[in-house]
XYZ file of C-alpha atoms in Angstrom:
155
model
C 141.838 205.154 197.339
C 139.367 202.845 199.105
C 135.722 202.193 198.189
C 134.256 204.839 200.521
C 136.477 207.599 199.111
C 135.504 206.599 195.567
C 131.826 206.826 196.476
C 132.270 210.214 198.130
C 134.033 211.676 195.089
C 131.314 210.431 192.720
C 128.311 211.700 194.690
C 126.996 215.187 193.834
C 127.319 217.807 196.568
C 123.954 219.423 195.815
C 120.621 217.705 195.248
C 119.841 217.046 191.616
C 116.958 218.925 190.035
C 115.597 215.636 188.708
C 115.411 214.262 192.270
C 113.359 217.168 193.666
C 109.614 217.662 193.364
C 108.495 220.066 190.621
C 107.544 223.542 191.841
C 104.321 225.173 190.644
C 103.777 228.877 191.307
C 99.983 228.397 191.342
C 100.052 225.528 193.843
C 103.111 226.094 196.071
C 104.187 228.868 198.411
C 106.955 230.984 196.874
C 108.876 230.874 200.156
C 108.456 227.438 201.746
C 107.438 225.378 198.693
C 104.482 223.676 200.418
C 101.069 223.327 198.817
C 98.885 226.388 199.251
C 95.251 225.852 200.210
C 93.244 228.808 198.961
C 89.516 228.113 198.806
C 88.610 231.807 198.564
C 85.845 231.695 201.203
C 87.634 231.173 204.488
C 91.107 232.215 205.458
C 92.845 228.980 206.353
C 96.402 230.194 206.500
C 96.508 233.740 205.074
C 97.487 233.060 201.476
C 98.331 236.005 199.244
C 99.025 236.483 195.555
C 102.344 238.021 194.569
C 101.767 241.481 193.083
C 104.770 243.812 193.216
C 107.094 242.162 195.704
C 109.839 240.976 193.358
C 112.425 243.758 193.990
C 111.727 243.649 197.736
C 112.135 239.881 197.861
C 115.385 239.998 195.879
C 116.798 242.669 198.236
C 115.870 240.510 201.218
C 117.571 237.528 199.540
C 120.774 239.543 199.226
C 120.593 240.615 202.874
C 119.875 237.116 204.228
C 122.421 235.286 202.056
C 121.515 231.793 203.331
C 120.161 228.546 201.886
C 116.527 229.631 202.147
C 117.241 232.916 200.345
C 119.103 231.040 197.595
C 116.065 228.801 197.073
C 113.659 231.757 196.941
C 115.950 233.703 194.586
C 116.130 230.692 192.250
C 112.319 230.462 192.206
C 112.001 234.168 191.389
C 114.614 234.041 188.639
C 112.911 231.077 186.942
C 109.912 233.159 185.915
C 109.803 236.530 184.162
C 106.682 237.902 185.852
C 105.489 236.591 189.229
C 101.978 238.119 189.044
C 101.470 236.637 185.567
C 102.539 233.236 186.903
C 99.873 233.582 189.646
C 102.518 233.052 192.322
C 101.214 232.596 195.872
C 102.761 232.744 199.320
C 101.854 232.211 202.968
C 101.807 235.420 204.994
C 103.723 233.746 207.842
C 106.434 232.571 205.440
C 106.780 236.069 203.987
C 106.974 237.648 207.423
C 109.565 235.153 208.663
C 111.623 235.544 205.496
C 111.674 239.352 205.691
C 112.542 239.398 209.414
C 115.422 236.918 209.120
C 113.704 234.009 210.871
C 113.528 230.375 209.731
C 110.732 228.695 207.792
C 107.683 228.339 210.079
C 107.625 224.936 211.801
C 104.290 224.005 210.245
C 105.835 224.300 206.760
C 109.272 222.804 207.394
C 110.045 219.706 205.352
C 112.222 218.168 208.055
C 113.500 219.316 211.409
C 116.685 221.323 211.362
C 119.887 219.307 211.737
C 120.580 220.445 215.304
C 117.130 219.281 216.436
C 117.033 215.894 214.690
C 115.724 213.126 216.867
C 116.222 209.451 216.408
C 113.125 207.335 215.890
C 112.033 204.936 218.584
C 112.771 204.531 222.219
C 116.208 205.588 223.500
C 118.502 202.615 223.976
C 119.140 201.581 227.585
C 122.656 200.150 227.453
C 122.610 199.032 231.081
C 119.467 196.949 230.566
C 120.699 195.462 227.289
C 124.047 194.513 228.883
C 122.241 192.828 231.779
C 120.012 190.952 229.351
C 123.027 189.739 227.370
C 124.705 188.529 230.590
C 121.611 186.529 231.549
C 121.321 185.029 228.065
C 125.005 184.048 228.118
C 124.501 182.422 231.518
C 121.490 180.466 230.216
C 123.418 179.378 227.143
C 126.434 178.239 229.184
C 124.263 176.437 231.752
C 121.554 174.978 229.545
C 121.913 171.580 231.227
C 120.691 173.006 234.574
C 117.294 174.185 235.700
C 117.455 177.824 236.684
C 114.666 179.671 238.473
C 113.988 183.362 238.527
C 114.870 183.481 242.219
C 118.289 181.980 241.399
C 118.795 184.688 238.774
C 117.829 187.428 241.248
C 120.298 186.087 243.796
C 123.084 185.770 241.203
C 122.682 189.332 239.889
């Protein structure tokens, strides 16, 4: 067994609870887990208090049977009474959850795996290969004077 296989067998398959941010029912959305801004005067993002949704949410979790529903079910099962815990949720998150859609883009922690983009400018392999050829030529012919016109003619 090589080093990589040893590392893979030792790493946990699921994220550890100690490595995740603590969840607060009064400060985070029950569905997406993001902070809820509820100033009471103006509706910023339609935030609602959980009243009698628990059976409905659990039924939806059973119907969805995906990672998001597992997370929501775990949050519900951690507390005995959601209204007593002052649980809050975003209306858009609730609507998306009940209709089988994904977490709204504005509340997603990271882009979904099929849409991940690499940071920075895309690599131009043709330009980098040409640059390496020129640098190799300069290195091999460092005893000569080379002008840009000579380089244009050569390549």
